[in-house]
Amino acid sequence: MYETLAPSFFFTEIGARTEAFRTAHPGQRLLLLGIGDVTRPLAPAVIQAMHRAVDEQSRAETFHGYLLEGGTPFFREAVASYYARRNIKLRPDEIFVSSGAADDLGSIGNLFTSENRVLVIEPAYPAYVDTNQMVGRPIFSLPGTQENGFLPLPESDSDADIVYLCSPNNPTGAAYTKPQLKRWVDWANERQAVIIFDAAYEAYIQDEGIPHSIYEIEGANNCAIEISSLSKTAGFTGTRTGYTVVPADLIREGVSLRDMWERDRTTRTNGVSYILQCGAAAALSPEGILQNQENIRIYKENGRILSKTLKECGLWFTGGRNAPYLWLRCPEGMDGWMLFDLLLSRAGIVGTPGEGFGKCGAGYFRLSCFGSREDTEEAAEKLLELFRKRI
Ligand code: PLP
């Protein structure tokens, strides 16, 4: 089925255009607002915990060999306590450690058949489509649009066995409210569908009424798997640890998906290193959470600066508040690639054309809040200059 996949030229093309500009304009500083990668270092609590763990591995008395595939008890307890802050009760054995959300998005399909129908909300994080296309599952899409605020709800004729929801969303930065997520949970329970809820950006939520977890919604324990990650929560993009929750109450055709996932994990992985699980547990401790919130606050301030600028430019956008991305409508009928070239050539700004996230992304553009403050402020000034001049 790999032959049906679109070639993954998108980020290569962004890199090639950026490189060509660099070569033609040596010495011009580029303002990098395209990246979906963190730039701040790991929190001190995480570093200390990992140093301690390395020392433990150096002594026979404290050395650890193979660990439980699903996660060490202390890691699972740390995740359970993280959820308990929002009154969500999870059993440690409903929590599974991972090497990041991308790994589990790639593997979660092991729980389903190749006939199961998949519903994806577009624009979408590309893995939702590609991983299913690789095994030939039928894929349907529900369009996110300016009219529905890029937060579509199930329609009377929406039918599927699996639906991917990502809230707060990459790329649009839009986030579902509680009543909106309740509509999805009810829809899934009525049809015995399974929601795969990607919570990679939950730590960026600041507004009341936006759920951090699908399990804040009544009934979600019967229909939802949550895939999450410390990548954006705690700067783990290059360190690699995440977790997946499969509730014991999630039963389909008499089979427990939790039991299936445990069977799958104990077969296909030997888990995540002791050192990383120590670092990850520290990231989820009260001290780690506070330290990470400081990094997140810095990214969110970038979001505030860019939101203010886009408003002043009179451009329509979502995001920037509960997520580290802003998703704007390209002005003057441009498509994303035209805006990409224009921002690069006239302002040295590198963003991401919406076309990389499916058909519904055409004509939109993503700006990231993960850039440096300096780049973000300079980009904001240049955006104002450009759009005030009415390109
Ligand atoms: N899900 C979404 C929506 C993402 O944006 C990303 C990374 O950017 C991932 C999953 C993958 O995250 P990880 O680094 O945990 O593999």
mmCIF file of C-alpha atoms and ligand atoms in Angstrom:
data_model
loop_
_atom_site.group_PDB
_atom_site.id
_atom_site.type_symbol
_atom_site.label_atom_id
_atom_site.label_comp_id
_atom_site.label_asym_id
_atom_site.label_seq_id
_atom_site.Cartn_x
_atom_site.Cartn_y
_atom_site.Cartn_z
ATOM 1 C CA MET A 1 0.000 0.000 0.000
ATOM 2 C CA TYR A 2 3.046 2.219 0.301
ATOM 3 C CA GLU A 3 2.801 2.957 -3.410
ATOM 4 C CA THR A 4 -0.466 4.879 -2.805
ATOM 5 C CA LEU A 5 1.235 7.334 -0.425
ATOM 6 C CA ALA A 6 1.998 10.846 -1.563
ATOM 7 C CA PRO A 7 5.767 11.393 -1.580
ATOM 8 C CA SER A 8 6.823 13.190 1.597
ATOM 9 C CA PHE A 9 8.410 16.051 -0.312
ATOM 10 C CA PHE A 10 6.723 18.781 1.674
ATOM 11 C CA PHE A 11 9.332 19.566 4.327
ATOM 12 C CA THR A 12 12.102 18.807 1.811
ATOM 13 C CA GLU A 13 10.629 21.472 -0.454
ATOM 14 C CA ILE A 14 10.486 24.001 2.412
ATOM 15 C CA GLY A 15 14.133 23.189 3.196
ATOM 16 C CA ALA A 16 15.169 23.513 -0.463
ATOM 17 C CA ARG A 17 13.461 26.902 -0.931
ATOM 18 C CA THR A 18 14.946 28.176 2.347
ATOM 19 C CA GLU A 19 18.417 26.970 1.383
ATOM 20 C CA ALA A 20 18.174 28.588 -2.062
ATOM 21 C CA PHE A 21 17.277 31.894 -0.377
ATOM 22 C CA ARG A 22 20.185 31.574 2.071
ATOM 23 C CA THR A 23 22.627 30.987 -0.796
ATOM 24 C CA ALA A 24 21.294 33.955 -2.747
ATOM 25 C CA HIS A 25 21.314 36.253 0.315
ATOM 26 C CA PRO A 26 24.346 35.338 2.411
ATOM 27 C CA GLY A 27 24.363 37.102 5.738
ATOM 28 C CA GLN A 28 20.575 37.806 5.852
ATOM 29 C CA ARG A 29 19.119 36.511 9.093
ATOM 30 C CA LEU A 30 16.182 34.150 8.649
ATOM 31 C CA LEU A 31 13.247 34.295 11.063
ATOM 32 C CA LEU A 32 12.311 30.667 11.664
ATOM 33 C CA LEU A 33 8.597 30.407 12.424
ATOM 34 C CA GLY A 34 8.026 27.212 10.499
ATOM 35 C CA ILE A 35 9.330 24.784 13.030
ATOM 36 C CA GLY A 36 7.122 22.476 15.063
ATOM 37 C CA ASP A 37 10.044 21.772 17.358
ATOM 38 C CA VAL A 38 10.847 23.162 20.783
ATOM 39 C CA THR A 39 13.953 25.285 21.301
ATOM 40 C CA ARG A 40 14.201 25.620 25.103
ATOM 41 C CA PRO A 41 16.418 23.207 27.094
ATOM 42 C CA LEU A 42 15.099 20.477 29.412
ATOM 43 C CA ALA A 43 13.979 21.542 32.892
ATOM 44 C CA PRO A 44 16.520 21.219 35.751
ATOM 45 C CA ALA A 45 14.373 18.623 37.569
ATOM 46 C CA VAL A 46 14.483 16.403 34.462
ATOM 47 C CA ILE A 47 18.235 16.769 34.010
ATOM 48 C CA GLN A 48 18.909 15.971 37.684
ATOM 49 C CA ALA A 49 16.679 12.882 37.565
ATOM 50 C CA MET A 50 18.429 11.591 34.450
ATOM 51 C CA HIS A 51 21.897 12.231 35.949
ATOM 52 C CA ARG A 52 20.851 10.262 39.031
ATOM 53 C CA ALA A 53 19.564 7.453 36.830
ATOM 54 C CA VAL A 54 22.850 7.281 34.890
ATOM 55 C CA ASP A 55 24.716 6.968 38.199
ATOM 56 C CA GLU A 56 22.354 4.194 39.306
ATOM 57 C CA GLN A 57 23.097 2.298 36.104
ATOM 58 C CA SER A 58 26.835 2.521 36.930
ATOM 59 C CA ARG A 59 26.557 0.451 40.132
ATOM 60 C CA ALA A 60 25.665 -3.236 40.421
ATOM 61 C CA GLU A 61 23.410 -2.607 43.475
ATOM 62 C CA THR A 62 21.235 -0.045 41.668
ATOM 63 C CA PHE A 63 21.566 -1.277 38.083
ATOM 64 C CA HIS A 64 18.374 -1.957 36.070
ATOM 65 C CA GLY A 65 18.132 -4.443 33.219
ATOM 66 C CA TYR A 66 14.913 -5.067 31.265
ATOM 67 C CA LEU A 67 11.930 -3.173 32.613
ATOM 68 C CA LEU A 68 8.197 -3.773 32.285
ATOM 69 C CA GLU A 69 7.338 -3.189 28.611
ATOM 70 C CA GLY A 70 4.323 -0.996 29.420
ATOM 71 C CA GLY A 71 6.310 1.236 31.768
ATOM 72 C CA THR A 72 7.887 1.160 35.204
ATOM 73 C CA PRO A 73 5.468 1.438 38.138
ATOM 74 C CA PHE A 74 6.965 4.828 39.090
ATOM 75 C CA PHE A 75 6.446 6.206 35.555
ATOM 76 C CA ARG A 76 2.865 4.936 35.372
ATOM 77 C CA GLU A 77 2.148 6.389 38.829
ATOM 78 C CA ALA A 78 3.615 9.738 37.725
ATOM 79 C CA VAL A 79 1.271 9.840 34.716
ATOM 80 C CA ALA A 80 -1.689 8.757 36.871
ATOM 81 C CA SER A 81 -0.932 11.610 39.316
ATOM 82 C CA TYR A 82 -0.628 14.057 36.406
ATOM 83 C CA TYR A 83 -4.180 13.119 35.339
ATOM 84 C CA ALA A 84 -5.447 13.096 38.931
ATOM 85 C CA ARG A 85 -4.795 16.893 39.024
ATOM 86 C CA ARG A 86 -7.842 17.138 36.754
ATOM 87 C CA ASN A 87 -9.855 14.559 38.686
ATOM 88 C CA ILE A 88 -9.266 11.873 36.101
ATOM 89 C CA LYS A 89 -8.751 8.502 37.727
ATOM 90 C CA LEU A 90 -6.556 6.127 35.743
ATOM 91 C CA ARG A 91 -5.254 2.761 36.818
ATOM 92 C CA PRO A 92 -1.489 2.469 36.278
ATOM 93 C CA ASP A 93 -2.063 -0.536 34.002
ATOM 94 C CA GLU A 94 -4.211 1.617 31.688
ATOM 95 C CA ILE A 95 -1.094 3.763 31.008
ATOM 96 C CA PHE A 96 1.629 2.626 28.602
ATOM 97 C CA VAL A 97 4.990 4.325 28.167
ATOM 98 C CA SER A 98 6.108 5.115 24.612
ATOM 99 C CA SER A 99 9.027 6.649 22.776
ATOM 100 C CA GLY A 100 6.766 9.522 21.775
ATOM 101 C CA ALA A 101 3.363 10.074 20.195
ATOM 102 C CA ALA A 102 4.602 9.417 16.650
ATOM 103 C CA ASP A 103 5.633 5.871 17.606
ATOM 104 C CA ASP A 104 2.252 5.023 19.093
ATOM 105 C CA LEU A 105 0.319 6.729 16.296
ATOM 106 C CA GLY A 106 2.248 4.349 14.067
ATOM 107 C CA SER A 107 1.473 1.275 16.168
ATOM 108 C CA ILE A 108 -2.062 1.856 17.463
ATOM 109 C CA GLY A 109 -3.455 0.532 14.186
ATOM 110 C CA ASN A 110 -2.356 -2.931 15.371
ATOM 111 C CA LEU A 111 -5.617 -2.980 17.360
ATOM 112 C CA PHE A 112 -7.743 -2.702 14.218
ATOM 113 C CA THR A 113 -8.361 -4.593 10.992
ATOM 114 C CA SER A 114 -7.485 -3.295 7.547
ATOM 115 C CA GLU A 115 -11.245 -3.117 6.804
ATOM 116 C CA ASN A 116 -11.946 -0.687 9.659
ATOM 117 C CA ARG A 117 -13.006 2.698 8.272
ATOM 118 C CA VAL A 118 -11.109 5.764 9.380
ATOM 119 C CA LEU A 119 -12.368 9.327 9.718
ATOM 120 C CA VAL A 120 -9.796 12.102 9.712
ATOM 121 C CA ILE A 121 -10.456 15.775 10.296
ATOM 122 C CA GLU A 122 -8.613 17.859 7.747
ATOM 123 C CA PRO A 123 -6.300 19.727 7.798
ATOM 124 C CA ALA A 124 -4.546 16.940 9.675
ATOM 125 C CA TYR A 125 -1.229 15.920 11.165
ATOM 126 C CA PRO A 126 0.002 13.751 8.266
ATOM 127 C CA ALA A 127 0.557 10.541 10.306
ATOM 128 C CA TYR A 128 -3.216 10.040 10.788
ATOM 129 C CA VAL A 129 -3.660 9.574 7.049
ATOM 130 C CA ASP A 130 -0.343 7.968 6.109
ATOM 131 C CA THR A 131 -0.281 5.233 8.774
ATOM 132 C CA ASN A 132 -3.751 4.079 7.713
ATOM 133 C CA GLN A 133 -3.029 4.329 4.027
ATOM 134 C CA MET A 134 0.002 2.083 4.583
ATOM 135 C CA VAL A 135 -2.317 -0.798 5.550
ATOM 136 C CA GLY A 136 -5.043 0.041 3.050
ATOM 137 C CA ARG A 137 -7.798 1.154 5.431
ATOM 138 C CA PRO A 138 -10.615 3.151 3.841
ATOM 139 C CA ILE A 139 -10.133 6.793 4.870
ATOM 140 C CA PHE A 140 -12.797 9.500 4.883
ATOM 141 C CA SER A 141 -12.249 13.096 5.772
ATOM 142 C CA LEU A 142 -14.365 15.719 7.472
ATOM 143 C CA PRO A 143 -13.384 19.217 6.408
ATOM 144 C CA GLY A 144 -12.283 21.829 8.884
ATOM 145 C CA THR A 145 -13.184 25.224 7.443
ATOM 146 C CA GLN A 146 -13.205 28.873 8.381
ATOM 147 C CA GLU A 147 -16.986 28.556 8.904
ATOM 148 C CA ASN A 148 -16.700 25.785 11.505
ATOM 149 C CA GLY A 149 -13.592 27.371 13.054
ATOM 150 C CA PHE A 150 -11.612 24.290 11.951
ATOM 151 C CA LEU A 151 -13.493 22.326 14.635
ATOM 152 C CA PRO A 152 -15.973 20.180 12.697
ATOM 153 C CA LEU A 153 -18.511 18.100 14.598
ATOM 154 C CA PRO A 154 -19.860 14.704 13.564
ATOM 155 C CA GLU A 155 -22.517 14.908 10.882
ATOM 156 C CA SER A 156 -25.589 12.697 10.771
ATOM 157 C CA ASP A 157 -24.046 10.674 7.947
ATOM 158 C CA SER A 158 -20.493 10.561 9.398
ATOM 159 C CA ASP A 159 -19.788 6.883 9.822
ATOM 160 C CA ALA A 160 -16.493 5.238 10.713
ATOM 161 C CA ASP A 161 -14.893 2.735 13.083
ATOM 162 C CA ILE A 162 -12.002 4.988 14.065
ATOM 163 C CA VAL A 163 -11.806 8.783 14.281
ATOM 164 C CA TYR A 164 -8.701 10.871 14.932
ATOM 165 C CA LEU A 165 -9.202 14.012 17.012
ATOM 166 C CA CYS A 166 -6.326 16.362 17.794
ATOM 167 C CA SER A 167 -7.125 19.116 20.284
ATOM 168 C CA PRO A 168 -5.428 21.568 20.630
ATOM 169 C CA ASN A 169 -4.760 21.026 16.983
ATOM 170 C CA ASN A 170 -1.662 20.912 14.881
ATOM 171 C CA PRO A 171 -1.713 22.713 12.464
ATOM 172 C CA THR A 172 -4.724 24.965 13.172
ATOM 173 C CA GLY A 173 -4.197 25.700 16.869
ATOM 174 C CA ALA A 174 -7.992 25.366 17.325
ATOM 175 C CA ALA A 175 -9.238 23.501 20.425
ATOM 176 C CA TYR A 176 -12.562 21.775 21.097
ATOM 177 C CA THR A 177 -14.703 22.828 24.052
ATOM 178 C CA LYS A 178 -16.245 20.324 26.457
ATOM 179 C CA PRO A 179 -19.707 20.307 24.809
ATOM 180 C CA GLN A 180 -18.098 19.860 21.386
ATOM 181 C CA LEU A 181 -16.024 16.897 22.547
ATOM 182 C CA LYS A 182 -19.125 15.446 24.204
ATOM 183 C CA ARG A 183 -20.744 15.363 20.743
ATOM 184 C CA TRP A 184 -17.827 13.265 19.464
ATOM 185 C CA VAL A 185 -17.886 10.938 22.476
ATOM 186 C CA ASP A 186 -21.645 10.359 22.109
ATOM 187 C CA TRP A 187 -21.231 9.782 18.380
ATOM 188 C CA ALA A 188 -18.473 7.209 18.993
ATOM 189 C CA ASN A 189 -20.411 5.373 21.705
ATOM 190 C CA GLU A 190 -23.561 5.212 19.556
ATOM 191 C CA ARG A 191 -21.598 3.589 16.704
ATOM 192 C CA GLN A 192 -19.111 1.627 18.782
ATOM 193 C CA ALA A 193 -16.388 3.636 17.040
ATOM 194 C CA VAL A 194 -13.041 4.354 18.708
ATOM 195 C CA ILE A 195 -11.677 7.877 19.139
ATOM 196 C CA ILE A 196 -7.915 8.228 18.919
ATOM 197 C CA PHE A 197 -7.354 11.449 20.810
ATOM 198 C CA ASP A 198 -4.015 13.158 20.245
ATOM 199 C CA ALA A 199 -3.286 15.290 23.317
ATOM 200 C CA ALA A 200 0.275 16.298 22.337
ATOM 201 C CA TYR A 201 -0.480 20.004 22.964
ATOM 202 C CA GLU A 202 -2.651 19.816 26.098
ATOM 203 C CA ALA A 203 -0.089 21.692 28.207
ATOM 204 C CA TYR A 204 -0.656 24.836 26.098
ATOM 205 C CA ILE A 205 -4.329 25.194 27.045
ATOM 206 C CA GLN A 206 -5.035 28.331 29.034
ATOM 207 C CA ASP A 207 -8.792 28.818 28.665
ATOM 208 C CA GLU A 208 -11.302 27.322 31.070
ATOM 209 C CA GLY A 209 -13.696 24.943 29.377
ATOM 210 C CA ILE A 210 -11.124 23.457 26.994
ATOM 211 C CA PRO A 211 -10.477 19.857 28.075
ATOM 212 C CA HIS A 212 -6.850 18.771 28.511
ATOM 213 C CA SER A 213 -7.855 15.141 28.156
ATOM 214 C CA ILE A 214 -10.701 13.328 26.410
ATOM 215 C CA TYR A 215 -11.352 11.608 29.764
ATOM 216 C CA GLU A 216 -12.745 14.870 31.118
ATOM 217 C CA ILE A 217 -15.782 13.938 29.013
ATOM 218 C CA GLU A 218 -18.332 11.522 30.428
ATOM 219 C CA GLY A 219 -18.422 8.296 28.442
ATOM 220 C CA ALA A 220 -14.910 8.685 26.970
ATOM 221 C CA ASN A 221 -13.636 5.698 28.981
ATOM 222 C CA ASN A 222 -15.851 3.516 26.816
ATOM 223 C CA CYS A 223 -14.678 4.805 23.461
ATOM 224 C CA ALA A 224 -11.359 6.687 23.520
ATOM 225 C CA ILE A 225 -7.644 6.003 23.438
ATOM 226 C CA GLU A 226 -5.465 8.985 24.339
ATOM 227 C CA ILE A 227 -2.007 9.371 22.831
ATOM 228 C CA SER A 228 0.222 11.930 24.455
ATOM 229 C CA SER A 229 3.801 12.992 24.608
ATOM 230 C CA LEU A 230 6.329 14.920 26.635
ATOM 231 C CA SER A 231 7.729 16.442 23.441
ATOM 232 C CA LYS A 232 5.882 19.744 23.661
ATOM 233 C CA THR A 233 4.906 19.482 27.337
ATOM 234 C CA ALA A 234 8.486 19.145 28.578
ATOM 235 C CA GLY A 235 10.807 19.716 25.610
ATOM 236 C CA PHE A 236 11.331 15.987 24.932
ATOM 237 C CA THR A 237 11.367 16.135 21.110
ATOM 238 C CA GLY A 238 14.999 14.987 21.075
ATOM 239 C CA THR A 239 14.746 12.976 24.298
ATOM 240 C CA ARG A 240 11.718 10.850 23.269
ATOM 241 C CA THR A 241 9.157 9.766 25.826
ATOM 242 C CA GLY A 242 5.378 9.738 25.710
ATOM 243 C CA TYR A 243 2.461 7.671 26.918
ATOM 244 C CA THR A 244 -0.763 6.151 25.668
ATOM 245 C CA VAL A 245 -3.879 5.533 27.733
ATOM 246 C CA VAL A 246 -6.157 2.636 26.880
ATOM 247 C CA PRO A 247 -8.973 2.410 29.445
ATOM 248 C CA ALA A 248 -10.027 -0.950 30.834
ATOM 249 C CA ASP A 249 -13.650 -0.055 29.938
ATOM 250 C CA LEU A 250 -12.893 0.150 26.225
ATOM 251 C CA ILE A 251 -14.376 -3.081 24.869
ATOM 252 C CA ARG A 252 -15.154 -3.804 21.219
ATOM 253 C CA GLU A 253 -16.880 -6.995 20.068
ATOM 254 C CA GLY A 254 -16.297 -8.471 23.502
ATOM 255 C CA VAL A 255 -12.550 -7.833 23.430
ATOM 256 C CA SER A 256 -10.677 -5.484 25.793
ATOM 257 C CA LEU A 257 -8.538 -3.084 23.784
ATOM 258 C CA ARG A 258 -6.392 -2.533 26.891
ATOM 259 C CA ASP A 259 -5.605 -6.238 27.040
ATOM 260 C CA MET A 260 -4.887 -6.275 23.314
ATOM 261 C CA TRP A 261 -2.556 -3.278 23.609
ATOM 262 C CA GLU A 262 -0.714 -4.881 26.511
ATOM 263 C CA ARG A 263 -0.311 -8.051 24.424
ATOM 264 C CA ASP A 264 0.868 -5.951 21.489
ATOM 265 C CA ARG A 265 3.388 -3.987 23.555
ATOM 266 C CA THR A 266 4.826 -7.024 25.319
ATOM 267 C CA THR A 267 5.396 -8.543 21.876
ATOM 268 C CA ARG A 268 6.671 -5.632 19.823
ATOM 269 C CA THR A 269 8.713 -3.561 22.287
ATOM 270 C CA ASN A 270 10.870 -3.895 25.355
ATOM 271 C CA GLY A 271 9.776 -0.470 26.528
ATOM 272 C CA VAL A 272 11.670 2.739 27.127
ATOM 273 C CA SER A 273 15.014 3.171 28.885
ATOM 274 C CA TYR A 274 15.182 3.530 32.660
ATOM 275 C CA ILE A 275 17.007 6.854 32.329
ATOM 276 C CA LEU A 276 14.280 8.357 30.144
ATOM 277 C CA GLN A 277 11.476 7.103 32.373
ATOM 278 C CA CYS A 278 13.213 8.749 35.353
ATOM 279 C CA GLY A 279 13.468 12.020 33.407
ATOM 280 C CA ALA A 280 9.857 11.778 32.232
ATOM 281 C CA ALA A 281 8.524 11.036 35.725
ATOM 282 C CA ALA A 282 10.439 14.095 36.981
ATOM 283 C CA ALA A 283 8.879 16.207 34.190
ATOM 284 C CA LEU A 284 5.428 15.193 35.460
ATOM 285 C CA SER A 285 6.260 15.846 39.137
ATOM 286 C CA PRO A 286 4.950 19.071 40.713
ATOM 287 C CA GLU A 287 8.455 20.594 40.505
ATOM 288 C CA GLY A 288 8.917 19.527 36.861
ATOM 289 C CA ILE A 289 5.471 20.829 35.896
ATOM 290 C CA LEU A 290 6.283 24.263 37.363
ATOM 291 C CA GLN A 291 9.627 24.438 35.556
ATOM 292 C CA ASN A 292 8.089 23.349 32.250
ATOM 293 C CA GLN A 293 5.303 25.872 32.624
ATOM 294 C CA GLU A 294 7.972 28.572 32.559
ATOM 295 C CA ASN A 295 9.170 27.358 29.124
ATOM 296 C CA ILE A 296 5.597 27.081 27.885
ATOM 297 C CA ARG A 297 4.925 30.619 29.120
ATOM 298 C CA ILE A 298 7.775 31.859 26.904
ATOM 299 C CA TYR A 299 6.339 30.121 23.819
ATOM 300 C CA LYS A 300 2.870 31.385 24.664
ATOM 301 C CA GLU A 301 4.124 34.951 24.859
ATOM 302 C CA ASN A 302 5.329 34.463 21.258
ATOM 303 C CA GLY A 303 1.763 33.383 20.451
ATOM 304 C CA ARG A 304 0.393 36.555 22.034
ATOM 305 C CA ILE A 305 2.795 38.758 20.029
ATOM 306 C CA LEU A 306 1.898 37.054 16.744
ATOM 307 C CA SER A 307 -1.863 37.061 17.487
ATOM 308 C CA LYS A 308 -1.780 40.804 18.183
ATOM 309 C CA THR A 309 0.089 41.389 14.930
ATOM 310 C CA LEU A 310 -2.277 39.318 12.802
ATOM 311 C CA LYS A 311 -5.232 41.192 14.315
ATOM 312 C CA GLU A 312 -3.580 44.511 13.492
ATOM 313 C CA CYS A 313 -3.009 43.258 9.945
ATOM 314 C CA GLY A 314 -6.708 42.358 9.699
ATOM 315 C CA LEU A 315 -5.910 38.750 8.815
ATOM 316 C CA TRP A 316 -8.263 35.908 9.786
ATOM 317 C CA PHE A 317 -6.620 33.275 11.982
ATOM 318 C CA THR A 318 -7.223 30.595 14.603
ATOM 319 C CA GLY A 319 -4.901 29.380 17.381
ATOM 320 C CA GLY A 320 -2.087 31.133 19.202
ATOM 321 C CA ARG A 321 -3.917 30.961 22.536
ATOM 322 C CA ASN A 322 -4.395 27.344 23.572
ATOM 323 C CA ALA A 323 -1.769 25.980 21.172
ATOM 324 C CA PRO A 324 1.704 26.926 19.953
ATOM 325 C CA TYR A 325 0.515 27.486 16.367
ATOM 326 C CA LEU A 326 -1.365 30.200 14.493
ATOM 327 C CA TRP A 327 -3.233 29.292 11.346
ATOM 328 C CA LEU A 328 -3.968 32.205 9.082
ATOM 329 C CA ARG A 329 -5.914 32.731 5.903
ATOM 330 C CA CYS A 330 -3.535 33.828 3.160
ATOM 331 C CA PRO A 331 -4.445 37.333 1.981
ATOM 332 C CA GLU A 332 -5.395 38.405 -1.515
ATOM 333 C CA GLY A 333 -6.313 34.911 -2.756
ATOM 334 C CA MET A 334 -2.750 33.625 -2.434
ATOM 335 C CA ASP A 335 -2.107 29.948 -1.825
ATOM 336 C CA GLY A 336 0.210 28.828 0.962
ATOM 337 C CA TRP A 337 3.254 28.429 -1.278
ATOM 338 C CA MET A 338 2.797 31.947 -2.716
ATOM 339 C CA LEU A 339 2.682 33.390 0.796
ATOM 340 C CA PHE A 340 5.684 31.246 1.767
ATOM 341 C CA ASP A 341 7.752 32.687 -1.105
ATOM 342 C CA LEU A 342 6.578 36.219 -0.441
ATOM 343 C CA LEU A 343 7.358 36.133 3.302
ATOM 344 C CA LEU A 344 10.745 34.559 2.640
ATOM 345 C CA SER A 345 11.793 36.948 -0.122
ATOM 346 C CA ARG A 346 10.461 40.154 1.420
ATOM 347 C CA ALA A 347 10.907 39.527 5.146
ATOM 348 C CA GLY A 348 13.153 36.481 5.578
ATOM 349 C CA ILE A 349 10.296 34.745 7.461
ATOM 350 C CA VAL A 350 10.041 30.954 7.147
ATOM 351 C CA GLY A 351 6.555 29.571 7.871
ATOM 352 C CA THR A 352 4.636 26.478 6.761
ATOM 353 C CA PRO A 353 2.159 26.448 3.854
ATOM 354 C CA GLY A 354 -1.188 24.882 4.806
ATOM 355 C CA GLU A 355 -1.020 22.687 1.701
ATOM 356 C CA GLY A 356 1.192 20.273 3.689
ATOM 357 C CA PHE A 357 -1.770 19.222 5.865
ATOM 358 C CA GLY A 358 -4.242 18.068 3.226
ATOM 359 C CA LYS A 359 -6.672 19.661 0.764
ATOM 360 C CA CYS A 360 -8.433 21.778 3.405
ATOM 361 C CA GLY A 361 -5.132 23.428 4.251
ATOM 362 C CA ALA A 362 -4.857 25.084 0.823
ATOM 363 C CA GLY A 363 -4.842 28.878 1.075
ATOM 364 C CA TYR A 364 -3.809 28.840 4.751
ATOM 365 C CA PHE A 365 -0.475 29.224 6.487
ATOM 366 C CA ARG A 366 0.951 28.031 9.832
ATOM 367 C CA LEU A 367 3.168 30.143 12.064
ATOM 368 C CA SER A 368 4.880 28.480 15.004
ATOM 369 C CA CYS A 369 5.421 29.958 18.470
ATOM 370 C CA PHE A 370 8.522 27.837 19.061
ATOM 371 C CA GLY A 371 10.888 30.383 17.496
ATOM 372 C CA SER A 372 13.140 32.604 19.596
ATOM 373 C CA ARG A 373 11.647 35.772 21.085
ATOM 374 C CA GLU A 374 14.008 37.846 18.977
ATOM 375 C CA ASP A 375 12.888 36.161 15.725
ATOM 376 C CA THR A 376 9.239 36.365 16.733
ATOM 377 C CA GLU A 377 9.365 40.084 17.537
ATOM 378 C CA GLU A 378 11.243 40.900 14.369
ATOM 379 C CA ALA A 379 8.851 38.758 12.316
ATOM 380 C CA ALA A 380 5.882 40.547 13.905
ATOM 381 C CA GLU A 381 7.292 43.939 12.885
ATOM 382 C CA LYS A 382 7.951 42.737 9.348
ATOM 383 C CA LEU A 383 4.478 41.236 9.025
ATOM 384 C CA LEU A 384 2.978 44.547 10.059
ATOM 385 C CA GLU A 385 5.108 46.428 7.564
ATOM 386 C CA LEU A 386 4.228 44.036 4.760
ATOM 387 C CA PHE A 387 0.529 43.762 5.287
ATOM 388 C CA ARG A 388 0.051 47.439 6.067
ATOM 389 C CA LYS A 389 1.555 48.063 2.661
ATOM 390 C CA ARG A 390 -1.242 45.873 1.236
ATOM 391 C CA ILE A 391 0.772 43.296 -0.692
HETATM 392 N N1 PLP B 1 0.943 14.530 17.267
HETATM 393 C C1 PLP B 1 0.973 15.797 16.875
HETATM 394 C C2 PLP B 1 -0.309 16.511 16.667
HETATM 395 C C3 PLP B 1 2.194 16.451 16.678
HETATM 396 O O1 PLP B 1 2.208 17.726 16.273
HETATM 397 C C4 PLP B 1 3.393 15.757 16.887
HETATM 398 C C5 PLP B 1 4.698 16.375 16.668
HETATM 399 O O2 PLP B 1 4.849 17.485 16.224
HETATM 400 C C6 PLP B 1 3.300 14.417 17.279
HETATM 401 C C7 PLP B 1 2.070 13.838 17.470
HETATM 402 C C8 PLP B 1 4.534 13.594 17.491
HETATM 403 O O3 PLP B 1 5.112 13.880 18.700
HETATM 404 P P1 PLP B 1 6.320 13.052 19.327
HETATM 405 O O4 PLP B 1 7.489 13.959 19.318
HETATM 406 O O5 PLP B 1 5.864 12.699 20.699
HETATM 407 O O6 PLP B 1 6.547 11.840 18.491
#
